[in-house]
XYZ file of C-alpha atoms in Angstrom:
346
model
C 116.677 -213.700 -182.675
C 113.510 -211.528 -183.882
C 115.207 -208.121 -182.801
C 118.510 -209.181 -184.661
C 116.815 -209.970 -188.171
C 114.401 -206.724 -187.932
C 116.556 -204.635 -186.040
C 115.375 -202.245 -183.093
C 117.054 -198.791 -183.604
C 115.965 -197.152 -180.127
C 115.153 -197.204 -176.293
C 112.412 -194.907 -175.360
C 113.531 -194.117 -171.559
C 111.445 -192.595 -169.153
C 113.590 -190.702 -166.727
C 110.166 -189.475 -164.505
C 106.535 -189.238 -164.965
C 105.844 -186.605 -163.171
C 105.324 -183.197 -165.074
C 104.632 -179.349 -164.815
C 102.607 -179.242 -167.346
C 98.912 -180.191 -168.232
C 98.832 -180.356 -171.889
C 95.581 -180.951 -173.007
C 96.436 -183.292 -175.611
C 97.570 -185.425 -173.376
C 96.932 -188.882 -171.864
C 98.137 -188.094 -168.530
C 94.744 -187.765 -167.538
C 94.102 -191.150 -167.753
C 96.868 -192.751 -165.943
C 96.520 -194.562 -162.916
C 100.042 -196.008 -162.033
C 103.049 -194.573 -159.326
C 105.144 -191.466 -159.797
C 108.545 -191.701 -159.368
C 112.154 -190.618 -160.380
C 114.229 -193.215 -161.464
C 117.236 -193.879 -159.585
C 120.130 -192.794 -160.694
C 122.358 -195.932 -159.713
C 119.829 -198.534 -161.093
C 119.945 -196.050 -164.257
C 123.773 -196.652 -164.418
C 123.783 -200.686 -164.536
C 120.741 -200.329 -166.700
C 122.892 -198.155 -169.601
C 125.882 -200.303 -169.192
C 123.437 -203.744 -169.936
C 121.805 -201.933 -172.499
C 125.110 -200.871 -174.075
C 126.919 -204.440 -173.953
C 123.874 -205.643 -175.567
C 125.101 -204.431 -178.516
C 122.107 -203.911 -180.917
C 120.663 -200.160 -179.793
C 121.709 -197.116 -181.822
C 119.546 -194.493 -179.997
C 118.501 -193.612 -176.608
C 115.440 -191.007 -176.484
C 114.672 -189.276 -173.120
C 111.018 -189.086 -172.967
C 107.856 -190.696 -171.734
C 104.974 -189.528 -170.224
C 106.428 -187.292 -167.605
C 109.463 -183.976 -168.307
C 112.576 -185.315 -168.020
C 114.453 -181.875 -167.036
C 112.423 -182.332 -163.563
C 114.765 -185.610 -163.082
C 117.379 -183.708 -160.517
C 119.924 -185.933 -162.418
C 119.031 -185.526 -165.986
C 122.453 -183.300 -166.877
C 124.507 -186.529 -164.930
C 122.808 -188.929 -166.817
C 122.887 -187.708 -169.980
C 127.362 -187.495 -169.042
C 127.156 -190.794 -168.833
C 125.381 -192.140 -171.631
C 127.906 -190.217 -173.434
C 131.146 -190.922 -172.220
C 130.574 -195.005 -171.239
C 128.339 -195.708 -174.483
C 128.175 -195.539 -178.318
C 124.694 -194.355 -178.052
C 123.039 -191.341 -179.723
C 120.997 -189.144 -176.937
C 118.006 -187.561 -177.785
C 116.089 -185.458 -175.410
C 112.700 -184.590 -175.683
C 110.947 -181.988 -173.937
C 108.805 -178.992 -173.062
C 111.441 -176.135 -172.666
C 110.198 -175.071 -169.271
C 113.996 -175.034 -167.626
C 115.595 -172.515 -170.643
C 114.753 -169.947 -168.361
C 118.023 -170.420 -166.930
C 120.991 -169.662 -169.201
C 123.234 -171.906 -166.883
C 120.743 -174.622 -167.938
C 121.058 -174.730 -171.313
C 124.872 -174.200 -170.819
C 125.384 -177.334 -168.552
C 123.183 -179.339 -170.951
C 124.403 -178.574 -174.196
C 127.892 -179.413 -172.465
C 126.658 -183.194 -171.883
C 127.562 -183.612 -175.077
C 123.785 -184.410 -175.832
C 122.928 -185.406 -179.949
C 119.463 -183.616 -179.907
C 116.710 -181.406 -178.388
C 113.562 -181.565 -179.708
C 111.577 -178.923 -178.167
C 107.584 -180.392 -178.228
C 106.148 -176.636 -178.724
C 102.753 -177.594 -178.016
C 101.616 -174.142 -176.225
C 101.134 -171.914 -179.169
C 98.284 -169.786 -177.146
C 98.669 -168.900 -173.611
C 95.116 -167.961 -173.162
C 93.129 -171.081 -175.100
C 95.941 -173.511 -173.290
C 95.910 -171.578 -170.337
C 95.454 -174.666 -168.447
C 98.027 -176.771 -169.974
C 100.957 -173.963 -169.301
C 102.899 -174.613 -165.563
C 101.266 -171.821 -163.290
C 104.400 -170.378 -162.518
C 105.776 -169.992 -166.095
C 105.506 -166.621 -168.046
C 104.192 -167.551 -171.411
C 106.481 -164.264 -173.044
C 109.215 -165.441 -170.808
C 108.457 -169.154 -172.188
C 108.826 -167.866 -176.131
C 111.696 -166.357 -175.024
C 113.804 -169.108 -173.416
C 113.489 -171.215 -176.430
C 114.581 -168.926 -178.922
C 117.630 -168.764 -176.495
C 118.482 -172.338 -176.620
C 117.920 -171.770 -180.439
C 120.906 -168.672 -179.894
C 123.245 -170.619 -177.869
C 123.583 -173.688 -180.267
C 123.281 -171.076 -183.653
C 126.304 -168.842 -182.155
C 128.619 -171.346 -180.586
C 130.759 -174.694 -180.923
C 127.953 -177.320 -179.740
C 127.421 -180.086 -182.063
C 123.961 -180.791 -180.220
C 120.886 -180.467 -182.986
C 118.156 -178.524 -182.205
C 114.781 -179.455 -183.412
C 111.557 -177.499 -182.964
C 108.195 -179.273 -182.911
C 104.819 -177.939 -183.460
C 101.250 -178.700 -184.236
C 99.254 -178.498 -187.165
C 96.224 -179.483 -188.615
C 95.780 -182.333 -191.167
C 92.983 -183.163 -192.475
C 92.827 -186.222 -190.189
C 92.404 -184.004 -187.058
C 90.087 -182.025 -188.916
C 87.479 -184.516 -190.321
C 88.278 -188.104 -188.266
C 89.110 -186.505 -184.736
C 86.757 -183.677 -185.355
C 89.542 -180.958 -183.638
C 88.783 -177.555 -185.305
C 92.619 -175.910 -185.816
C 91.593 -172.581 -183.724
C 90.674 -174.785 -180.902
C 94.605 -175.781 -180.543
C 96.687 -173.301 -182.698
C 97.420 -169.840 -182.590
C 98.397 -168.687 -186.021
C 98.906 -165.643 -185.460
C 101.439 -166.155 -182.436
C 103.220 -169.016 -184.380
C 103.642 -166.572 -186.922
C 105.466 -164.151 -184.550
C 106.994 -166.511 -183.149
C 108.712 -167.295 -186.488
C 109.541 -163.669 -187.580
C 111.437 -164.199 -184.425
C 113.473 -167.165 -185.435
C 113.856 -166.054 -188.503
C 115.446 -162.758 -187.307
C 117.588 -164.360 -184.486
C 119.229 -166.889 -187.537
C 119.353 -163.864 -190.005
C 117.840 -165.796 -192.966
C 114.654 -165.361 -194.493
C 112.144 -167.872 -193.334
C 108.444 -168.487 -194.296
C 105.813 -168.028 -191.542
C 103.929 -171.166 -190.020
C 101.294 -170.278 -192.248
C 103.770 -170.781 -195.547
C 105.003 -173.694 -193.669
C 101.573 -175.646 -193.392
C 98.571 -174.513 -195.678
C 99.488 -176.995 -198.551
C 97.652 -179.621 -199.498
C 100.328 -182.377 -198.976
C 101.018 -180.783 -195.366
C 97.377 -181.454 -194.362
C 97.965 -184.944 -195.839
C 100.821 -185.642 -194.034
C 101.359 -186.690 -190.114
C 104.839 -185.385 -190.019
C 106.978 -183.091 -191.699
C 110.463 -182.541 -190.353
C 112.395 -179.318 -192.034
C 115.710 -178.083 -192.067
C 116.208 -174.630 -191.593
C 120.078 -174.433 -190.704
C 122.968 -176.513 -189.964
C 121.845 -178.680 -186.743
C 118.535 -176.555 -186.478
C 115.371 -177.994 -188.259
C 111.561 -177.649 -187.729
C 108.568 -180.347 -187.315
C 105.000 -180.127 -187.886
C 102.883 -182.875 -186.232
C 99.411 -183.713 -187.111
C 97.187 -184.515 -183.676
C 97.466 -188.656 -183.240
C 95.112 -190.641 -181.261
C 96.256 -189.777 -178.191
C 93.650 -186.456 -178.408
C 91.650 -189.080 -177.740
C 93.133 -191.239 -175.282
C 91.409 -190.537 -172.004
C 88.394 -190.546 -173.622
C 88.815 -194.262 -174.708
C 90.409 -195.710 -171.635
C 87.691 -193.878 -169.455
C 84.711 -194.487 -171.189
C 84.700 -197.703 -172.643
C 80.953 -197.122 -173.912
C 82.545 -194.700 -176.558
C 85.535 -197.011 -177.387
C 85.555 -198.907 -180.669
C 88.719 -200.982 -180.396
C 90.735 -202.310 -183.029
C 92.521 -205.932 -182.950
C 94.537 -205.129 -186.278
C 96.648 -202.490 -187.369
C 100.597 -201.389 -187.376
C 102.823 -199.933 -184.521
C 106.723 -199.163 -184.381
C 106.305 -201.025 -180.882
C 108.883 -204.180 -180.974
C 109.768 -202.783 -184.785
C 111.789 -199.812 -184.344
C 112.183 -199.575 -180.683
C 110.848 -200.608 -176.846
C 110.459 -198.528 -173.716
C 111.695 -198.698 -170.302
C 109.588 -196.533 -167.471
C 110.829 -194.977 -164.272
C 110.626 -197.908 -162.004
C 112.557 -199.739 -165.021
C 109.691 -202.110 -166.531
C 110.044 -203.038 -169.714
C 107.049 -202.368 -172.556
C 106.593 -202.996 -176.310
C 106.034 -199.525 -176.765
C 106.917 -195.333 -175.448
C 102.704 -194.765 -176.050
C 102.183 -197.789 -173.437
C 101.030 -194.286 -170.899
C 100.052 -196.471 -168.179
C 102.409 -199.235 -168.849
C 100.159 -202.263 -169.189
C 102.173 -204.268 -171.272
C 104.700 -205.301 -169.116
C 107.460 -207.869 -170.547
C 109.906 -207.674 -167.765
C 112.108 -205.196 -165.198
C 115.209 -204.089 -166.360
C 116.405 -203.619 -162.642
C 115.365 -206.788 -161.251
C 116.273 -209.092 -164.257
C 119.371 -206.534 -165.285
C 119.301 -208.874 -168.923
C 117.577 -206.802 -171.896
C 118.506 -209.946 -173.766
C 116.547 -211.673 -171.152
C 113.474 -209.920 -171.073
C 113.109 -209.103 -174.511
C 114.247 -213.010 -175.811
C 111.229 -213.949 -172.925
C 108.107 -215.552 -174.034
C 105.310 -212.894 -173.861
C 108.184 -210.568 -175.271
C 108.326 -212.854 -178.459
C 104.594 -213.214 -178.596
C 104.086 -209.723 -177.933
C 106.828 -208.928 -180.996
C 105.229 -211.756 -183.812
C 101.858 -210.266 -183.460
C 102.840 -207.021 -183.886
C 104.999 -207.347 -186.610
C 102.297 -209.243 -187.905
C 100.197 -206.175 -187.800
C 97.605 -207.612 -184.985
C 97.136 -205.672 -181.623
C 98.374 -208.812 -178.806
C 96.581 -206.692 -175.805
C 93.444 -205.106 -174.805
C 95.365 -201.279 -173.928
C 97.280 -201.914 -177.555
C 93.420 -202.801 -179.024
C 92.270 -199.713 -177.612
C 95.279 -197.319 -178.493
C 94.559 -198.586 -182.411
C 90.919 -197.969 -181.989
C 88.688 -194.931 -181.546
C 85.673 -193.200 -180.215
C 84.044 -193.208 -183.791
C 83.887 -196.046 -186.136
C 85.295 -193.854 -188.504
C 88.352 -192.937 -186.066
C 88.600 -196.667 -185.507
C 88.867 -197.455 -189.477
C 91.294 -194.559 -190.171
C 93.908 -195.531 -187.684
C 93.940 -199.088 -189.041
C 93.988 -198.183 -192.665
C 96.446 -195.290 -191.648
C 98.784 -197.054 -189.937
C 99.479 -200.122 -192.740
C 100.044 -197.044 -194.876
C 102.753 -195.539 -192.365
C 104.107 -198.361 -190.582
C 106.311 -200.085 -192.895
């Protein structure tokens, strides 16, 4: 079968998509469909399938919405662990660190990975995208003491921090000027901090992205201790998401290009249907529901599945929200994602 011979590595699950934040990078904006939790006993059955399926390495905790809101996240995450093979990785904004106890109970699910997605580097441009009730000194704070807990104890849970920087595709194809996103100055102090609270002798953010081959690349992942490492993302074409799906006067879409969707993974929202990819915000491309058909070999072995998976991998966008997502609202946005993404998609 397709997904044996090219294997998929992941699951992209979305635990919720509702969020306390408003980043304004953000597609969120532009989504239309139900919020919901998922629940937790469908979420059992759903892990056990997945696991007997026997051809996942990786679960990721993510989607559109912050999955520390789920009020079962640290129970879930228990038994991924101690029924399944899988790898866990969570993803997300750091707004529940405040709480010591927190942390504690979630680095003791046994949990693979954090990434932290440190998008908030000003508190006063991104005033808006902060939760209203979240002290942006107390926010800095919390995360540096996740980053103390793992450094100083036992937990074999990695720890990676991700942040923003400018490449010189944000700069000249998406037209986003760096000071209208990034605060050097705070990322900067921010890590002096780290570097102090690890006691080694890192560069600044500055160090870490002014290079030519940083503004070249999309990502850069860094280690900077044992199970602690840094990232520095480039803006994708999500900046320009709502923009696209909104105004379809200013869309330029794009029927060929690559995606990891149906390559290196699939996604599974709250309400458990099943998509061909985790940037499917609005999840229009539906193959099936894990909780009514409870088969993943099912749904995925289905015939728009299939379809779905041999245009892809073919490098040709099957759907109008997939034709959009590879597009842009410039022809010269439209022509760098295509020629970008046959260069990074392999």
């Amino acid at each position: 079968m397709y997904f044996n011979d090219t294997r998929f590595t992941e699951v992209n699950i979305e635990l919720t998509n509702h969020c306390n934040f408003n980043c304004w990078f953000c597609p969120r904006h532009a989504m239309s469909r139900e919020k919901g939790m998922m629940d937790y006993e469908q979420f059992e059955k759903m892990i056990l399938n997945l696991n007997s399926a026997d051809f996942l390495e990786e679960i990721a905790l993510a989607g559109i919405g912050e999955p520390t809101l789920h009020p079962d996240l640290i129970k879930m995450i228990s038994f991924i662990k101690k029924n399944t093979h899988f790898k866990v990785v969570l993803t997300t904004n750091a707004s529940k660190f405040a709480k010591q106890s927190f942390i504690d109970e979630l680095l003791e699910s046994n949990l693979d990975k954090i990434t932290v997605s440190f998008r908030i580097s000003d508190h006063i441009k991104n005033k808006m995208s902060l939760a209203s009730d979240i002290d942006y000194a107390k926010y800095i704070n919390s995360i540096l003491k996740l980053v103390e807990t793992v450094h100083k104890s036992n937990y074999n849970t990695e720890i990676e921090l991700a942040f923003f920087k400018e490449t010189y595709y944000s700069r000249y194809i998406l037209d986003v000027n760096t000071i209208d996103f990034i605060n050097t100055k705070l990322l900067n102090d921010f890590f002096n901090k780290f570097s102090r609270l690890l006691n080694t002798n890192l560069p600044s953010y500055d160090d870490y992205t002014r290079g030519i081959s940083s503004h070249l690349s999309n990502v850069d992942r860094i280690p900077v201790t044992e199970g602690i490492s840094v990232r520095f993302d480039g803006l994708s074409s999500w900046t320009t998401s709502v923009e696209k799906y909104e105004n379809s006067s200013t869309c330029y879409p794009s029927k060929y290009g690559s995606c990891f969707g149906m390559r290196t993974h699939f996604a599974i929202y709250w309400n458990g249907d099943v998509s061909v990819c985790c940037a499917d915000f609005d999840v229009k491309n539906i193959i099936g529901n894990i909780f009514k058909e409870k088969d993943i070999i099912k749904i995925l072995s289905g015939e728009k599945a299939v379809s779905y998976a041999e245009q892809l991998r073919g490098n040709r966008m099957p759907t109008k929200t997939c034709q959009i997502c590879r597009g842009g609202t410039s022809l010269k946005e439209k022509w760098a994602n295509i020629i970008g993404t046959f260069a990074y998609v392999k």
